[in-house]
XYZ file of C-alpha atoms in Angstrom:
345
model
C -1.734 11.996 66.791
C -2.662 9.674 64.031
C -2.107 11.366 60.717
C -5.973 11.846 58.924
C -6.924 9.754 56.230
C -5.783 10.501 52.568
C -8.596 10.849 49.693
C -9.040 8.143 47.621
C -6.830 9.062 44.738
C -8.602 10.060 41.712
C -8.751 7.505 39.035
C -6.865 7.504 36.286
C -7.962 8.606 32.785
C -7.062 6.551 30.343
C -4.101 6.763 28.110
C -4.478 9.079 25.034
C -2.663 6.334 22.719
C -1.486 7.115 19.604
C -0.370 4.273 17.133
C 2.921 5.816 16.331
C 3.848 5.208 20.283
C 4.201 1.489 18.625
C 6.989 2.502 16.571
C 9.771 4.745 18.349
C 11.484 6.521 15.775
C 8.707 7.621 13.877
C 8.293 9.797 17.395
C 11.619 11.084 17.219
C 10.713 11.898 13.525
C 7.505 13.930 13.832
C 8.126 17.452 14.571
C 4.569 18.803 13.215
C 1.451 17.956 15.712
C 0.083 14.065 14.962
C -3.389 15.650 14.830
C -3.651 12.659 12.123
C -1.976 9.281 12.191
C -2.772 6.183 10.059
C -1.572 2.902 10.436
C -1.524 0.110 7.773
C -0.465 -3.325 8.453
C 0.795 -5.148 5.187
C 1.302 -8.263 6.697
C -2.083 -8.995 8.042
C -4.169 -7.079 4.494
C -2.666 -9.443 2.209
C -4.057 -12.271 4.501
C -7.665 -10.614 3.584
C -9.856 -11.341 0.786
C -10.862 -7.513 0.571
C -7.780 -6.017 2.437
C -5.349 -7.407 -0.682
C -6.912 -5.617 -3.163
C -6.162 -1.781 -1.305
C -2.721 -1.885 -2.629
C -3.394 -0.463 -6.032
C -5.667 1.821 -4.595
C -2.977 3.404 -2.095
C -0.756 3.629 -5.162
C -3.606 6.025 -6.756
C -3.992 8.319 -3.695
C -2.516 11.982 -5.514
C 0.024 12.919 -2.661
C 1.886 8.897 -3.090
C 0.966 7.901 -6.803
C 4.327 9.831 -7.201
C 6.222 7.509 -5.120
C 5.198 4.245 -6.087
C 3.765 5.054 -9.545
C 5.459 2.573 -12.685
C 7.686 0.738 -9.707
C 6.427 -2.128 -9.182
C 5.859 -1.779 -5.586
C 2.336 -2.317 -3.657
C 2.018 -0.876 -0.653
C 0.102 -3.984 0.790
C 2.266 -6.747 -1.118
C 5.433 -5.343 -0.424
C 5.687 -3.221 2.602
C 4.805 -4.907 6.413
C 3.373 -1.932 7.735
C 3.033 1.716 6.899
C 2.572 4.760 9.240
C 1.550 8.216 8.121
C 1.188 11.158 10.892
C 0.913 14.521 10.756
C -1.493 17.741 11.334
C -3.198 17.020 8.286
C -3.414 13.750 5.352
C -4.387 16.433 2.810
C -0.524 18.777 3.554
C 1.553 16.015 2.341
C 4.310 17.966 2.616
C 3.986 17.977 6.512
C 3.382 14.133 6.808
C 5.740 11.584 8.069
C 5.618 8.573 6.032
C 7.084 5.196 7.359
C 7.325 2.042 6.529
C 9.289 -1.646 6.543
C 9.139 -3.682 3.782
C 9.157 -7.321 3.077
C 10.175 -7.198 -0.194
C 13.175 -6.323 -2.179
C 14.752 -3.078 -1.389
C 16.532 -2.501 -4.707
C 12.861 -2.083 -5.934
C 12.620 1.083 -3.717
C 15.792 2.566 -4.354
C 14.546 2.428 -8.116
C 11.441 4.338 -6.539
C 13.173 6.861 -4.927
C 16.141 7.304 -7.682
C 12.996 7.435 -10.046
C 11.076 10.069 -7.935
C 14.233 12.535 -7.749
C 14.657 12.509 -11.671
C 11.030 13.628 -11.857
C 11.689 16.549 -9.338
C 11.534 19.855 -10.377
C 13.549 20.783 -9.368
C 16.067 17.595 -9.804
C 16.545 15.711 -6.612
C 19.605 14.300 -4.612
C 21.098 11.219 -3.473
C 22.934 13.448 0.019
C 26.755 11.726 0.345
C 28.613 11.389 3.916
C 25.230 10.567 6.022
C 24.744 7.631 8.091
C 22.150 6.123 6.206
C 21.683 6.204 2.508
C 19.658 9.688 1.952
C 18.429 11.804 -0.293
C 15.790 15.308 -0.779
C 13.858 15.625 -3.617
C 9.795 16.495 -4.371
C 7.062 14.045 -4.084
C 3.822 15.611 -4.755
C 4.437 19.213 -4.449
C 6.436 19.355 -1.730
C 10.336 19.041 -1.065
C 11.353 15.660 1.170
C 14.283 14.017 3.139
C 14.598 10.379 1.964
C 16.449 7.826 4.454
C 16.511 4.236 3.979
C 18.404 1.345 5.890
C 18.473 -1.237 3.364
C 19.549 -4.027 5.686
C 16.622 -3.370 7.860
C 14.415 -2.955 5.014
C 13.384 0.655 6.502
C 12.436 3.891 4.591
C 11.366 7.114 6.287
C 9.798 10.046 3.814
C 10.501 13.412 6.484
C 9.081 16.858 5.173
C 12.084 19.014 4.311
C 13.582 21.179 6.380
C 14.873 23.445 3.238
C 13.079 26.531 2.072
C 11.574 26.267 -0.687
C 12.573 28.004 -4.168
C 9.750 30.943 -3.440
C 11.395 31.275 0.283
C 14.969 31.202 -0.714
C 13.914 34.241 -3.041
C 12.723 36.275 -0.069
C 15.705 35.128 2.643
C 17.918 36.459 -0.168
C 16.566 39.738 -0.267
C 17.145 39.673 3.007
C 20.757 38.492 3.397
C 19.588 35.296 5.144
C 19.525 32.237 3.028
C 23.135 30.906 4.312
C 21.776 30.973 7.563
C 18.731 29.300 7.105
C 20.613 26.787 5.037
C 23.440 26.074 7.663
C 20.494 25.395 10.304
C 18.556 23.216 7.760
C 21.757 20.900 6.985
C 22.147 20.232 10.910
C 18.355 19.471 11.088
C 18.553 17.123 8.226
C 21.860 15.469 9.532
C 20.170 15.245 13.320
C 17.026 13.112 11.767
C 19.422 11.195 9.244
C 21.322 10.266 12.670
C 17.875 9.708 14.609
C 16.937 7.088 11.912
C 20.274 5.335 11.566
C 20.736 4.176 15.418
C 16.732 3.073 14.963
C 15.874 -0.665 14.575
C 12.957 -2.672 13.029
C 9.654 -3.117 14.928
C 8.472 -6.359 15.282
C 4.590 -6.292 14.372
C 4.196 -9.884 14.277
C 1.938 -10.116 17.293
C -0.313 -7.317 16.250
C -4.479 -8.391 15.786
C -5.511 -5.465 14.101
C -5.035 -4.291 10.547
C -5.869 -0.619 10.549
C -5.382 1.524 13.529
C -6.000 5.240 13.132
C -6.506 8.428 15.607
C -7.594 11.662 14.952
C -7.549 15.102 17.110
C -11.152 16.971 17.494
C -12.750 14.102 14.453
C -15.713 16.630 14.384
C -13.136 18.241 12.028
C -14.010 15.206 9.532
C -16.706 17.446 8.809
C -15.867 20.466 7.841
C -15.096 23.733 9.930
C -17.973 23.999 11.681
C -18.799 19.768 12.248
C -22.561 19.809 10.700
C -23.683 17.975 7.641
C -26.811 19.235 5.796
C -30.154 16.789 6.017
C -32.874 17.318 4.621
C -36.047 18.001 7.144
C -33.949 18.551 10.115
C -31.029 21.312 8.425
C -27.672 21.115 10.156
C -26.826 18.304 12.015
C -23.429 18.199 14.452
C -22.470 14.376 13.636
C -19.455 14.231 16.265
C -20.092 16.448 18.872
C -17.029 19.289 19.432
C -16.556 17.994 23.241
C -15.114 14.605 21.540
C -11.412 15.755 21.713
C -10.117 12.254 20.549
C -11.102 9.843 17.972
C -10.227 6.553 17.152
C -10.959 3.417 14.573
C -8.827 0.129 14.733
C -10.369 -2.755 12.181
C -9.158 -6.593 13.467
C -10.022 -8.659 10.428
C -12.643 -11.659 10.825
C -12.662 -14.156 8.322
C -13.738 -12.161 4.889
C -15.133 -9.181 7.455
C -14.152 -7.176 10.138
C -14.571 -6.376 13.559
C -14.620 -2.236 13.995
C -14.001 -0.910 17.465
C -14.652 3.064 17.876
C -13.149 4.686 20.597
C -13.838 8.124 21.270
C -12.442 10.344 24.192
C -14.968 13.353 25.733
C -13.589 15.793 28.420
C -14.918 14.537 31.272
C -17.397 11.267 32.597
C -20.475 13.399 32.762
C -20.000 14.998 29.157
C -19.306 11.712 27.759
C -22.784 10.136 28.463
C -24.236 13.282 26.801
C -22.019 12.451 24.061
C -22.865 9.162 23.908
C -26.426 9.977 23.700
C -25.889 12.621 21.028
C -23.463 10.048 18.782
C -26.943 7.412 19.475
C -29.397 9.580 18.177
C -27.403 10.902 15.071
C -26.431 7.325 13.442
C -29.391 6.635 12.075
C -29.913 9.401 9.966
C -26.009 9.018 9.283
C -27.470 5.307 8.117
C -29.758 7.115 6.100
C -27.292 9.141 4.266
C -24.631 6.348 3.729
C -27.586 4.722 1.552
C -29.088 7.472 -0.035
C -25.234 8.675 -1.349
C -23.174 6.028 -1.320
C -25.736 2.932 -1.569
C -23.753 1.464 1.699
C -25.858 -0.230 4.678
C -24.401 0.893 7.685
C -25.091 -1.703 10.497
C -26.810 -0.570 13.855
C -24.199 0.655 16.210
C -24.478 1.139 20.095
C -22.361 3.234 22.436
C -20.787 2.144 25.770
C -19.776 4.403 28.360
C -16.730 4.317 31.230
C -15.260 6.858 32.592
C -14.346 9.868 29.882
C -14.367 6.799 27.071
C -16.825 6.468 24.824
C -16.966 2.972 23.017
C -19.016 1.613 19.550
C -18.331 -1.585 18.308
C -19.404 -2.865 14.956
C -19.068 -6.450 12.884
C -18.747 -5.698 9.169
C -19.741 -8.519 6.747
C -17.252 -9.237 3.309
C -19.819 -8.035 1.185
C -20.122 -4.624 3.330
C -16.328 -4.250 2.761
C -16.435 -4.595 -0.877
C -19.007 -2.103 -1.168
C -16.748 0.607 0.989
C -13.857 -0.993 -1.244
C -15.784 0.255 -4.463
C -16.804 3.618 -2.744
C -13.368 4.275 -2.076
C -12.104 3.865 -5.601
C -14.629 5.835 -6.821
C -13.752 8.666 -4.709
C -9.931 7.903 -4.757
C -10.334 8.676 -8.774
C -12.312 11.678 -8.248
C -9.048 13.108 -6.285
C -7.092 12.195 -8.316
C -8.430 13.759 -11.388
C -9.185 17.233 -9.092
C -5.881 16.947 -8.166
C -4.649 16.992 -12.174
C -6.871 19.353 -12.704
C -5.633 21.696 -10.585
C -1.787 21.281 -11.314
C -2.976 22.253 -15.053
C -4.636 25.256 -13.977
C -1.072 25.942 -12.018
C 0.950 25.436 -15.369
C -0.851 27.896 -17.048
């Protein structure tokens, strides 16, 4: 009459973890998908001889230079850590920016005061919320400003308002008060959200630079391939990697890189694994031959569904990406110009 043995349970997969899980209410905050999130940590950069010097070069990035441009704040200097999330870096109007500072918060009231004089049209410091709020543009794009000076907390949230093209059309249609009645109540709600929210402590945190990414094959345009010569197309992530992620733990002047990648299944990750092995070197080959960077040899681990590459980056590597990445932040930026002249006219 016994009762027959159970199966062995099946094991279980590892946690998708996301590096806004670390910060509650920048979950609360995000109603877009978090195909994308980034994660800077002020606090441990400025301890690194290469790390230090990304502040100005966050400033330059197009969608922020309009935040933090002629305020005096740097985004490594002055703020502990930053998170940005959202289906996509490049739709700033869709990201969720947030971040606690170290410095002196009058310095980004002046930023955000600054930022809604410059918004076309003018911004708004909003009265009778329960933090100190305001809407205005940043970039192109219309967003909710809440800051708890105390704390030394500021949360950028896309806006919930139509925008002047929109409003237009819901007019036509006898429907802008409505839209605008549910927009107030979905501003108030996050302005609430963020108010009962408190600091988090990062103190304990080892690395410097955490960041996921949803199907990374994406990094690579629509279809995942890069172009090399001899061989044609080449898939570079394979499309059965459904996770992505990079977290850099500084080292002394370098860095230790850990790359963790999630496939759909234990089987399909060791044919992963073996596709990611065979690709890197050409991808070694093409860091040098357009970017002049030597990309170090870089071996993948296998357990379970999890793929795993590990990587120790010298100082003088990082100072070459460092130089790369100005180089291509100015070419953005001056696209990015470009096209908001051609938009003028």
């Amino acid at each position: 009459d016994a009762e027959p043995p159970k199966p062995d349970a099946e094991a279980p997969k590892p946690k998708d973890e996301e590096p806004i899980d670390r910060v509650p209410i920048v979950r609360t905050l995000t109603k877009n998908p978090n195909n994308v999130q980034i994660f800077l940590v002020g606090s441990k950069l400025r301890a690194h001889p290469v790390g230090v010097k990304m502040g100005p070069l966050l400033a330059m990035n197009p969608q922020w230079r309009s935040f933090f441009e002629n305020t005096g704040i740097d985004p490594i200097q002055d703020i502990d850590f930053m998170v940005l999330t959202g289906p996509m870096m490049r739709v700033s109007g869709q990201v969720v920016a947030y971040m606690q500072f170290s410095g002196d918060m009058a310095r980004v009231d002046k930023a955000v005061g600054t930022l809604l004089d410059k918004s076309d049209p003018k911004g708004e410091w909003i009265p009778d919320m329960p933090v100190k709020a305001a809407r205005g543009m940043a970039d192109v794009n219309e967003r909710l400003f809440a800051i708890k000076p105390k704390e030394k907390m500021l949360a950028v949230i896309p806006s919930p308002y139509p925008s002047a093209s929109e409003r237009k059309k819901l007019e036509k249609k006898n429907e802008l008060e409505a839209v605008l009645t549910k927009a107030d109540k979905m501003a108030k709600a996050q302005f609430d959200a963020f108010s009962k929210s408190k600091p988090t402590d990062l103190s304990k945190a080892d690395f410097a630079i955490d960041a996921t990414m949803r199907e990374p094959w994406k990094l690579f345009g629509k279809d995942g391939t890069v172009e090399i010569s001899v061989l044609g197309k080449v898939e570079v992530i394979p499309k059965t990697i459904k996770h992505g992620r990079i977290s850099v733990v500084p080292e002394g002047g370098g860095a230790k890189i850990t790359l963790t990648l999630l496939s759909t299944d234990e089987k399909q990750a060791a044919e992963d694994a073996k596709a990611l092995a065979s690709v890197w070197p050409f991808a070694k080959m093409g860091a040098k031959g357009k970017f002049g960077i030597d990309l170090p040899d870089l071996t993948f681990e296998v357990k379970g569904n999890v793929i795993t590459g590990k990587i120790d980056v010298s100082e003088a590597f990082l100072n070459t990406a460092f130089k790369l990445g100005e180089e291509l932040t100015e070419k953005a930026r001056k696209q990015g110009e470009g096209k908001k002249k051609r938009k003028r006219k």
